[in-house]
Short mmCIF file of C-alpha atoms and ligand atoms in Angstrom, two decimals:
data_model
loop_
_atom_site.label_atom_id
_atom_site.label_comp_id
_atom_site.label_asym_id
_atom_site.label_seq_id
_atom_site.Cartn_x
_atom_site.Cartn_y
_atom_site.Cartn_z
CA UNK A 970 27.76 16.22 259.10
CA UNK A 971 30.51 18.21 257.36
CA UNK A 972 31.83 20.20 260.31
CA UNK A 973 35.51 19.40 260.91
CA UNK A 974 35.67 17.31 257.75
CA UNK A 975 38.40 17.91 255.22
CA UNK A 976 37.25 17.46 251.66
CA UNK A 977 39.80 17.42 248.87
CA UNK A 978 37.95 18.74 245.83
CA UNK A 979 39.70 17.81 242.59
CA UNK A 980 38.65 19.81 239.55
CA UNK A 981 39.64 18.66 236.07
CA UNK A 982 39.34 20.14 232.59
CA UNK A 983 35.67 20.12 231.68
CA UNK A 984 33.19 22.89 231.07
CA UNK A 985 31.40 21.52 234.14
CA UNK A 986 34.29 22.98 236.18
CA UNK A 987 32.07 26.01 236.78
CA UNK A 988 29.72 23.75 238.78
CA UNK A 989 32.62 22.90 241.09
CA UNK A 990 32.52 26.48 242.32
CA UNK A 991 28.98 26.01 243.59
CA UNK A 992 29.94 22.66 245.09
CA UNK A 993 32.91 24.23 246.89
CA UNK A 994 30.70 26.99 248.21
CA UNK A 995 28.00 24.56 249.44
CA UNK A 996 30.56 22.36 251.20
CA UNK A 997 32.29 25.33 252.83
CA UNK A 998 28.99 26.74 254.07
CA UNK A 999 28.15 23.30 255.51
CA UNK A 1000 31.28 23.54 257.68
CA UNK A 1001 33.80 21.53 255.67
CA UNK A 1002 37.39 22.53 255.14
CA UNK A 1003 37.63 22.37 251.35
CA UNK A 1004 41.08 21.87 249.88
CA UNK A 1005 40.79 22.52 246.16
CA UNK A 1006 43.18 20.90 243.72
CA UNK A 1007 42.98 22.01 240.09
CA UNK A 1008 44.59 20.37 237.10
CA UNK A 1009 46.21 22.53 234.44
CA UNK A 1010 43.25 21.97 232.11
CA UNK A 1011 40.76 22.91 234.85
CA UNK A 1012 42.46 26.30 235.18
CA UNK A 1013 41.55 27.01 231.55
CA UNK A 1014 37.86 26.81 232.47
CA UNK A 1015 37.82 28.51 235.88
CA UNK A 1016 40.49 30.49 237.73
CA UNK A 1017 41.92 29.35 241.08
CA UNK A 1018 41.02 32.71 242.62
CA UNK A 1019 37.31 31.81 242.35
CA UNK A 1020 37.82 28.68 244.42
CA UNK A 1021 40.17 30.42 246.83
CA UNK A 1022 37.55 33.12 247.46
CA UNK A 1023 34.74 30.61 247.99
CA UNK A 1024 36.66 28.22 250.25
CA UNK A 1025 38.89 30.79 252.02
CA UNK A 1026 41.73 28.36 251.41
CA UNK A 1027 44.72 28.37 249.07
CA UNK A 1028 44.20 26.34 245.92
CA UNK A 1029 46.77 23.71 244.98
CA UNK A 1030 47.67 23.72 241.31
CA UNK A 1031 50.98 21.93 241.04
CA UNK A 1032 53.24 19.52 242.86
CA UNK A 1033 55.99 21.97 243.51
CA UNK A 1034 54.49 24.92 245.36
CA UNK A 1035 54.23 24.02 249.05
CA UNK A 1036 50.93 24.90 250.71
CA UNK A 1037 51.15 26.82 254.03
CA UNK A 1038 53.33 24.64 256.27
CA UNK A 1039 52.76 21.48 254.29
CA UNK A 1040 56.04 19.93 253.35
CA UNK A 1041 55.01 17.59 250.53
CA UNK A 1042 51.78 18.79 249.04
CA UNK A 1043 50.33 15.60 247.57
CA UNK A 1044 51.09 13.48 250.64
CA UNK A 1045 49.78 16.10 253.07
CA UNK A 1046 46.53 16.58 251.20
CA UNK A 1047 46.13 12.82 250.73
CA UNK A 1048 46.49 12.28 254.47
CA UNK A 1049 44.33 15.22 255.48
CA UNK A 1050 41.35 14.13 253.37
CA UNK A 1051 38.28 12.59 254.99
CA UNK A 1052 36.97 12.21 251.49
CA UNK A 1053 38.24 13.17 248.04
CA UNK A 1054 35.75 14.33 245.41
CA UNK A 1055 36.73 14.58 241.77
CA UNK A 1056 34.09 16.81 240.20
CA UNK A 1057 34.04 17.18 237.29
CA UNK A 1058 36.08 14.12 236.35
CA UNK A 1059 37.20 13.87 232.73
CA UNK A 1060 37.80 10.61 230.85
CA UNK A 1061 41.52 11.35 231.23
CA UNK A 1062 41.60 11.52 235.06
CA UNK A 1063 39.31 8.46 235.21
CA UNK A 1064 41.78 6.51 233.05
CA UNK A 1065 44.73 7.71 235.14
CA UNK A 1066 43.04 6.74 238.40
CA UNK A 1067 42.02 3.36 236.98
CA UNK A 1068 45.63 2.55 236.14
CA UNK A 1069 47.37 4.21 239.08
CA UNK A 1070 49.11 6.96 237.13
CA UNK A 1071 50.50 9.77 239.22
CA UNK A 1072 51.85 12.36 236.79
CA UNK A 1073 50.35 15.47 238.35
CA UNK A 1074 49.20 16.69 241.75
CA UNK A 1075 45.60 15.44 241.61
CA UNK A 1076 46.38 11.93 240.33
CA UNK A 1077 49.20 11.65 242.92
CA UNK A 1078 46.81 12.60 245.73
CA UNK A 1079 44.26 10.00 244.59
CA UNK A 1080 46.95 7.33 244.52
CA UNK A 1081 48.30 8.34 247.94
CA UNK A 1082 45.05 8.75 249.85
CA UNK A 1083 43.35 6.12 251.96
CA UNK A 1084 40.19 8.23 252.09
CA UNK A 1085 37.14 7.25 250.04
CA UNK A 1086 37.09 8.80 246.59
CA UNK A 1087 33.92 10.06 244.88
CA UNK A 1088 34.04 10.60 241.13
CA UNK A 1089 31.50 12.69 239.20
CA UNK A 1090 32.23 12.16 235.50
CA UNK A 1091 31.50 14.88 232.94
CA UNK A 1092 32.32 14.53 229.26
CA UNK A 1093 30.97 14.07 225.77
CA UNK A 1094 28.45 11.21 225.62
CA UNK A 1095 30.52 9.14 223.17
CA UNK A 1096 33.57 9.46 225.38
CA UNK A 1097 31.51 8.41 228.39
CA UNK A 1098 29.88 5.47 226.67
CA UNK A 1099 33.07 4.20 225.00
CA UNK A 1100 33.96 0.74 226.20
CA UNK A 1101 37.35 1.84 227.50
CA UNK A 1102 35.86 4.55 229.72
CA UNK A 1103 33.23 2.10 230.96
CA UNK A 1104 35.96 -0.47 231.70
CA UNK A 1105 37.93 2.17 233.60
CA UNK A 1106 34.85 3.15 235.61
CA UNK A 1107 34.19 -0.53 236.39
CA UNK A 1108 37.80 -0.87 237.62
CA UNK A 1109 37.34 2.13 239.90
CA UNK A 1110 34.04 0.78 241.23
CA UNK A 1111 35.63 -2.58 241.96
CA UNK A 1112 38.32 -0.79 243.97
CA UNK A 1113 35.68 0.99 246.05
CA UNK A 1114 35.49 4.37 244.31
CA UNK A 1115 31.99 5.83 244.35
CA UNK A 1116 30.78 6.95 240.94
CA UNK A 1117 28.11 9.63 240.81
CA UNK A 1118 26.64 8.85 237.41
CA UNK A 1119 26.36 11.70 234.92
CA UNK A 1120 22.96 12.75 233.63
CA UNK A 1121 21.41 12.57 230.20
CA UNK A 1122 20.94 15.99 228.67
CA UNK A 1123 22.17 18.68 226.38
CA UNK A 1124 25.97 18.73 226.40
CA UNK A 1125 28.33 21.64 225.79
CA UNK A 1126 29.40 20.01 222.51
CA UNK A 1127 25.78 20.35 221.32
CA UNK A 1128 25.15 16.61 221.53
CA UNK A 1129 22.33 15.15 223.59
CA UNK A 1130 23.29 12.12 225.63
CA UNK A 1131 24.71 10.84 228.90
CA UNK A 1132 27.68 12.86 230.06
CA UNK A 1133 26.43 15.93 231.91
CA UNK A 1134 27.84 16.10 235.41
CA UNK A 1135 25.31 15.12 238.09
CA UNK A 1136 23.67 18.04 239.82
CA UNK A 1137 25.28 19.44 242.93
CA UNK A 1138 22.60 18.05 245.28
CA UNK A 1139 23.40 14.53 244.09
CA UNK A 1140 27.13 15.02 244.62
CA UNK A 1141 26.55 16.48 248.10
CA UNK A 1142 24.27 13.53 248.93
CA UNK A 1143 27.04 11.13 247.90
CA UNK A 1144 29.54 12.94 250.14
CA UNK A 1145 27.16 12.79 253.11
CA UNK A 1146 26.45 9.13 252.46
CA UNK A 1147 30.14 8.26 252.28
CA UNK A 1148 31.02 10.11 255.45
CA UNK A 1149 28.17 8.38 257.24
CA UNK A 1150 29.18 4.98 255.91
CA UNK A 1151 32.86 5.35 256.48
CA UNK A 1152 33.93 2.56 258.77
CA UNK A 1153 30.39 1.94 260.04
CA UNK A 1154 31.17 -1.79 259.82
CA UNK A 1155 34.36 -1.51 261.87
CA UNK A 1156 34.68 -4.38 264.32
CA UNK A 1157 32.02 -6.46 262.56
CA UNK A 1158 33.03 -9.91 261.35
CA UNK A 1159 31.27 -10.95 258.20
CA UNK A 1160 31.27 -14.17 256.19
CA UNK A 1161 30.20 -13.93 252.56
CA UNK A 1162 29.75 -16.69 249.99
CA UNK A 1163 30.16 -16.06 246.27
CA UNK A 1164 29.93 -17.91 242.97
CA UNK A 1165 28.25 -21.06 241.78
CA UNK A 1166 29.11 -24.43 243.21
CA UNK A 1167 30.39 -27.25 240.98
CA UNK A 1168 29.18 -30.74 241.69
CA UNK A 1169 31.50 -33.32 240.12
CA UNK A 1170 30.12 -35.99 237.77
CA UNK A 1171 33.50 -37.46 236.93
CA UNK A 1172 37.09 -36.10 236.99
CA UNK A 1173 36.40 -33.71 234.10
CA UNK A 1174 32.71 -32.81 234.30
CA UNK A 1175 30.49 -31.09 236.78
CA UNK A 1176 26.99 -29.72 237.29
CA UNK A 1177 27.26 -25.96 237.73
CA UNK A 1178 25.35 -22.75 237.22
CA UNK A 1179 25.82 -19.31 235.72
CA UNK A 1180 26.92 -17.44 238.85
CA UNK A 1181 30.07 -15.40 238.20
CA UNK A 1182 30.73 -14.50 241.83
CA UNK A 1183 30.52 -10.75 241.07
CA UNK A 1184 27.70 -10.10 243.57
CA UNK A 1185 29.46 -11.91 246.40
CA UNK A 1186 32.81 -10.28 245.66
CA UNK A 1187 31.14 -6.84 245.54
CA UNK A 1188 29.63 -7.53 248.97
CA UNK A 1189 33.04 -8.53 250.33
CA UNK A 1190 34.82 -5.48 248.95
CA UNK A 1191 32.13 -3.08 250.17
CA UNK A 1192 32.19 -4.59 253.67
CA UNK A 1193 35.99 -4.39 253.77
CA UNK A 1194 35.92 -0.74 252.68
CA UNK A 1195 33.49 0.00 255.52
CA UNK A 1196 35.90 -1.46 258.05
CA UNK A 1197 34.55 -5.01 258.48
CA UNK A 1198 36.69 -8.07 259.06
CA UNK A 1199 35.79 -10.12 255.98
CA UNK A 1200 35.95 -13.81 255.16
CA UNK A 1201 35.03 -14.50 251.55
CA UNK A 1202 34.18 -18.09 250.65
CA UNK A 1203 34.22 -18.21 246.89
CA UNK A 1204 34.13 -20.70 244.05
CA UNK A 1205 35.80 -18.24 241.67
CA UNK A 1206 39.04 -16.26 241.52
CA UNK A 1207 37.68 -13.01 240.15
CA UNK A 1208 40.23 -10.46 241.21
CA UNK A 1209 42.75 -10.48 243.99
CA UNK A 1210 40.61 -9.17 246.84
CA UNK A 1211 43.00 -7.59 249.31
CA UNK A 1212 42.67 -7.20 253.07
CA UNK A 1213 40.30 -10.09 253.59
CA UNK A 1214 40.52 -13.84 254.12
CA UNK A 1215 39.63 -15.75 250.97
CA UNK A 1216 38.68 -19.43 251.15
CA UNK A 1217 38.42 -21.19 247.82
CA UNK A 1218 35.83 -23.97 247.52
CA UNK A 1219 34.14 -25.82 244.68
CA UNK A 1220 31.21 -27.95 245.79
CA UNK A 1221 28.20 -27.30 248.03
CA UNK A 1222 29.60 -29.64 250.68
CA UNK A 1223 32.97 -27.81 250.68
CA UNK A 1224 31.11 -24.51 250.97
CA UNK A 1225 29.06 -25.84 253.88
CA UNK A 1226 32.23 -26.95 255.66
CA UNK A 1227 33.96 -23.58 255.09
CA UNK A 1228 30.89 -21.70 256.34
CA UNK A 1229 30.66 -23.94 259.44
CA UNK A 1230 34.33 -23.34 260.25
CA UNK A 1231 34.11 -19.56 260.05
CA UNK A 1232 30.58 -18.44 260.86
CA UNK A 1233 30.55 -19.36 264.55
CA UNK A 1234 32.60 -16.26 265.31
CA UNK A 1235 30.84 -13.98 262.80
CA UNK A 1236 28.31 -11.19 263.25
CA UNK A 1237 26.82 -11.55 259.78
CA UNK A 1238 26.52 -14.32 257.17
CA UNK A 1239 25.58 -13.33 253.63
CA UNK A 1240 24.88 -16.20 251.24
CA UNK A 1241 25.16 -14.66 247.77
CA UNK A 1242 26.43 -17.91 246.27
CA UNK A 1243 24.27 -19.98 243.96
CA UNK A 1244 24.51 -23.31 245.73
CA UNK A 1245 23.51 -26.50 243.96
CA UNK A 1246 20.32 -28.06 245.30
CA UNK A 1247 21.22 -31.43 243.78
CA UNK A 1248 24.47 -33.26 243.10
CA UNK A 1249 25.35 -36.57 241.44
CA UNK A 1250 24.82 -39.36 243.95
CA UNK A 1251 28.20 -40.82 243.03
CA UNK A 1252 31.21 -39.28 241.35
CA UNK A 1253 32.72 -41.57 238.74
CA UNK A 1254 36.39 -42.26 239.32
CA UNK A 1255 37.22 -42.16 235.62
CA UNK A 1256 35.94 -40.05 232.74
CA UNK A 1257 32.59 -41.43 231.55
CA UNK A 1258 32.82 -42.87 228.03
CA UNK A 1259 30.15 -41.98 225.48
CA UNK A 1260 29.13 -45.60 224.93
CA UNK A 1261 25.50 -45.43 226.00
CA UNK A 1262 22.90 -43.67 223.83
CA UNK A 1263 21.27 -42.27 226.97
CA UNK A 1264 23.11 -41.54 230.15
CA UNK A 1265 21.22 -41.29 233.42
CA UNK A 1266 22.87 -39.56 236.33
CA UNK A 1267 21.14 -40.04 239.65
CA UNK A 1268 21.02 -36.86 241.71
CA UNK A 1269 20.57 -36.41 245.43
CA UNK A 1270 19.72 -33.31 247.46
CA UNK A 1271 22.56 -31.26 248.88
CA UNK A 1272 22.29 -29.93 252.41
CA UNK A 1273 20.89 -26.41 252.66
CA UNK A 1274 23.72 -24.36 254.13
CA UNK A 1275 21.47 -21.64 255.54
CA UNK A 1276 19.24 -24.23 257.14
CA UNK A 1277 22.23 -26.08 258.66
CA UNK A 1278 24.10 -23.22 260.31
CA UNK A 1279 23.11 -22.12 263.79
CA UNK A 1280 24.42 -19.20 265.79
CA UNK A 1281 23.97 -15.66 266.97
CA UNK A 1282 24.61 -13.79 263.74
CA UNK A 1283 22.51 -11.92 261.18
CA UNK A 1284 21.47 -14.28 258.40
CA UNK A 1285 21.14 -12.80 254.93
CA UNK A 1286 20.22 -14.72 251.80
CA UNK A 1287 19.63 -14.01 248.13
CA UNK A 1288 16.77 -15.55 246.18
CA UNK A 1289 17.38 -15.84 242.44
CA UNK A 1290 13.93 -16.10 240.92
CA UNK A 1291 12.44 -16.32 237.45
CA UNK A 1292 8.77 -16.16 238.57
CA UNK A 1293 6.68 -15.04 241.56
CA UNK A 1294 9.73 -13.11 242.75
CA UNK A 1295 8.43 -11.58 245.94
CA UNK A 1296 6.24 -14.50 247.09
CA UNK A 1297 9.08 -16.99 246.60
CA UNK A 1298 11.56 -14.71 248.35
CA UNK A 1299 9.20 -14.09 251.29
CA UNK A 1300 8.78 -17.85 251.66
CA UNK A 1301 12.56 -18.42 251.67
CA UNK A 1302 12.96 -15.63 254.24
CA UNK A 1303 10.70 -17.56 256.60
CA UNK A 1304 11.77 -21.14 255.72
CA UNK A 1305 15.48 -20.33 256.04
CA UNK A 1306 14.99 -18.20 259.20
CA UNK A 1307 16.61 -15.15 257.60
CA UNK A 1308 16.84 -11.57 258.85
CA UNK A 1309 17.03 -10.18 255.33
CA UNK A 1310 16.64 -11.57 251.83
CA UNK A 1311 17.52 -9.95 248.52
CA UNK A 1312 14.81 -11.01 246.07
CA UNK A 1313 16.83 -11.14 242.89
CA UNK A 1314 14.93 -10.83 239.63
CA UNK A 1315 17.12 -12.74 237.20
CA UNK A 1316 14.77 -12.27 234.22
CA UNK A 1317 15.59 -8.58 233.70
CA UNK A 1318 18.40 -7.68 231.27
CA UNK A 1319 21.45 -6.60 233.26
CA UNK A 1320 20.26 -8.30 236.45
CA UNK A 1321 21.39 -11.49 238.14
CA UNK A 1322 23.94 -13.95 236.81
CA UNK A 1323 27.11 -12.62 235.26
CA UNK A 1324 26.17 -8.95 234.90
CA UNK A 1325 27.83 -5.99 236.60
CA UNK A 1326 24.43 -4.69 237.71
CA UNK A 1327 21.61 -6.22 239.66
CA UNK A 1328 17.96 -5.59 240.47
CA UNK A 1329 16.85 -6.67 243.92
CA UNK A 1330 14.13 -6.01 246.46
CA UNK A 1331 15.38 -6.25 250.03
CA UNK A 1332 12.84 -7.86 252.35
CA UNK A 1333 13.48 -7.82 256.07
CA UNK A 1334 12.09 -10.13 258.72
CA UNK A 1335 9.85 -7.40 260.10
CA UNK A 1336 8.08 -7.24 256.72
CA UNK A 1337 9.70 -4.05 255.36
CA UNK A 1338 10.43 -4.11 251.64
CA UNK A 1339 12.89 -1.90 249.76
CA UNK A 1340 12.48 -2.07 245.99
CA UNK A 1341 15.84 -0.98 244.56
CA UNK A 1342 16.34 0.04 240.93
CA UNK A 1343 18.79 -1.72 238.60
CA UNK A 1344 22.17 -0.59 239.93
CA UNK A 1345 25.85 -1.66 239.98
CA UNK A 1346 26.41 -4.73 242.16
CA UNK A 1347 28.73 -2.64 244.30
CA UNK A 1348 25.84 -0.27 245.06
CA UNK A 1349 23.51 -3.20 245.83
CA UNK A 1350 26.21 -4.41 248.23
CA UNK A 1351 26.30 -1.04 249.97
CA UNK A 1352 22.51 -1.07 250.33
CA UNK A 1353 22.79 -4.45 252.09
CA UNK A 1354 25.48 -3.11 254.43
CA UNK A 1355 23.44 0.08 255.04
CA UNK A 1356 20.68 -2.22 256.32
CA UNK A 1357 23.13 -4.25 258.41
CA UNK A 1358 24.74 -1.11 259.90
CA UNK A 1359 21.36 0.38 260.78
CA UNK A 1360 20.00 -2.83 262.24
CA UNK A 1361 23.00 -3.87 264.26
CA UNK A 1362 23.21 -0.34 265.67
CA UNK A 1363 19.61 -0.64 266.83
CA UNK A 1364 20.22 -4.06 268.33
CA UNK A 1365 23.31 -2.87 270.27
O1 LIG B 1312 27.44 -14.40 241.01
P1 LIG B 1312 26.77 -13.39 240.07
O2 LIG B 1312 26.99 -13.73 238.62
O3 LIG B 1312 27.13 -11.98 240.42
O4 LIG B 1312 25.20 -13.54 240.27
C1 LIG B 1312 24.63 -13.18 241.51
C2 LIG B 1312 23.53 -14.15 241.91
C3 LIG B 1312 22.38 -14.07 240.92
C4 LIG B 1312 24.06 -15.59 241.97
C5 LIG B 1312 23.10 -13.71 243.35
O5 LIG B 1312 22.72 -12.37 243.33
C6 LIG B 1312 21.98 -14.57 243.88
O6 LIG B 1312 20.81 -14.36 243.63
N1 LIG B 1312 22.38 -15.59 244.68
C7 LIG B 1312 21.47 -16.61 245.22
C8 LIG B 1312 21.21 -17.66 244.19
C9 LIG B 1312 20.46 -18.83 244.74
O7 LIG B 1312 21.00 -19.87 244.84
O8 LIG B 1312 19.26 -18.59 245.16
P2 LIG B 1312 18.28 -19.74 245.81
O9 LIG B 1312 16.95 -19.12 245.75
O10 LIG B 1312 18.47 -21.04 245.14
O11 LIG B 1312 18.77 -19.90 247.29
C10 LIG B 1312 18.28 -19.08 248.34
C11 LIG B 1312 19.37 -18.86 249.37
O12 LIG B 1312 19.72 -20.11 249.98
C12 LIG B 1312 20.65 -18.29 248.80
O13 LIG B 1312 21.14 -17.34 249.70
C13 LIG B 1312 21.56 -19.50 248.70
O14 LIG B 1312 22.94 -19.13 248.83
C14 LIG B 1312 21.10 -20.34 249.87
N2 LIG B 1312 21.29 -21.80 249.69
C15 LIG B 1312 20.80 -22.43 248.59
C16 LIG B 1312 21.00 -23.79 248.44
C17 LIG B 1312 21.71 -24.50 249.44
N3 LIG B 1312 21.97 -25.81 249.33
N4 LIG B 1312 22.17 -23.85 250.51
C18 LIG B 1312 21.95 -22.53 250.68
O15 LIG B 1312 22.35 -21.95 251.69
#
């Protein structure tokens, strides 16, 4: 897997820098060309000569010393990388990467590279858990960076908490996974729906739901990063998703129309949106006055988008459930003629509507079930695309 791969290994100033030596050695033995980049602080914990000896390569420590025949160090290394791994990553480099700072060699390489970036944080538990570090990590995740979560344990500062760099096996697994995933969706056209629909009652009111669109947007960004041609049909403007087509809709009928217009040329449809099952039978032209003591609004069924669309594409749905999770999801898989359904337990804290994490069980048409732990929505998205990549490969 690692033969002929160039891995830029960024080491920053943490006591866990010593673990980077073992990582560099493991990657080199597995056949990778490891280009080590050390920040000034990293060199206070471990000397460049250690890394040079283990990787048999020069170690880059500043912007201004050219490497071999490289003309501009940060651009050359950024272009050469198949993957960049920042291990250990301090709160400082995480903040710099989150905001696009480029004030030293490592941060400049991260900004300049188009390769996937894996980040293995290591720091004091309070620094890791602080809201600003968590916000920065969430920003990186949303931009497609892969975060290898630190472990809970005894820290160098004598505290016990979350902040110890993940073990080397976990980091190596992440590298292998990324190299396998990289562009495995290239050439695939995917249509993804996101957010909750809004069914108008009158010009100022609607019937809606708690969907934030985060799950659907995470699916779109993950598919894009794996090389897919993405159309995102969304009811929300979460971020500015780049390099994909974004169609903004509000109601279930607008979403149905947008799906119909795009899905006929797609390979995969993923319905992560929470689509209204009922809508007001009529929309009042003017704002309803609060004259009546009781107001009855007659509702009618919306069309089921998944049931309506026909075509030769993989059909993937989500089932947001508050009871009988798996039975209800299995039934929807069959009733809606799906290839895969994500049974989404929305009763668990941190799962479902609005959160950055989700807890799903993937159930495929052939009866296989994959019970995933609570994980970032971006990681859930990648698990869905792992299934798609594996299953479309088999079908081809
Ligand atoms: O947006 P977030 O805040 O990140 O939250 C994510 C989520 C909880 C909304 C998402 O993960 C999720 O579970 N989405 C599906 C919610 C839902 O509507 O489930 P359902 O069981 O009602 O519908 C089953 C499937 O049929 C869904 O794929 C749905 O998009 C689809 N459907 C539903 C109704 C309808 N009229 N047409 C449809 O195609």
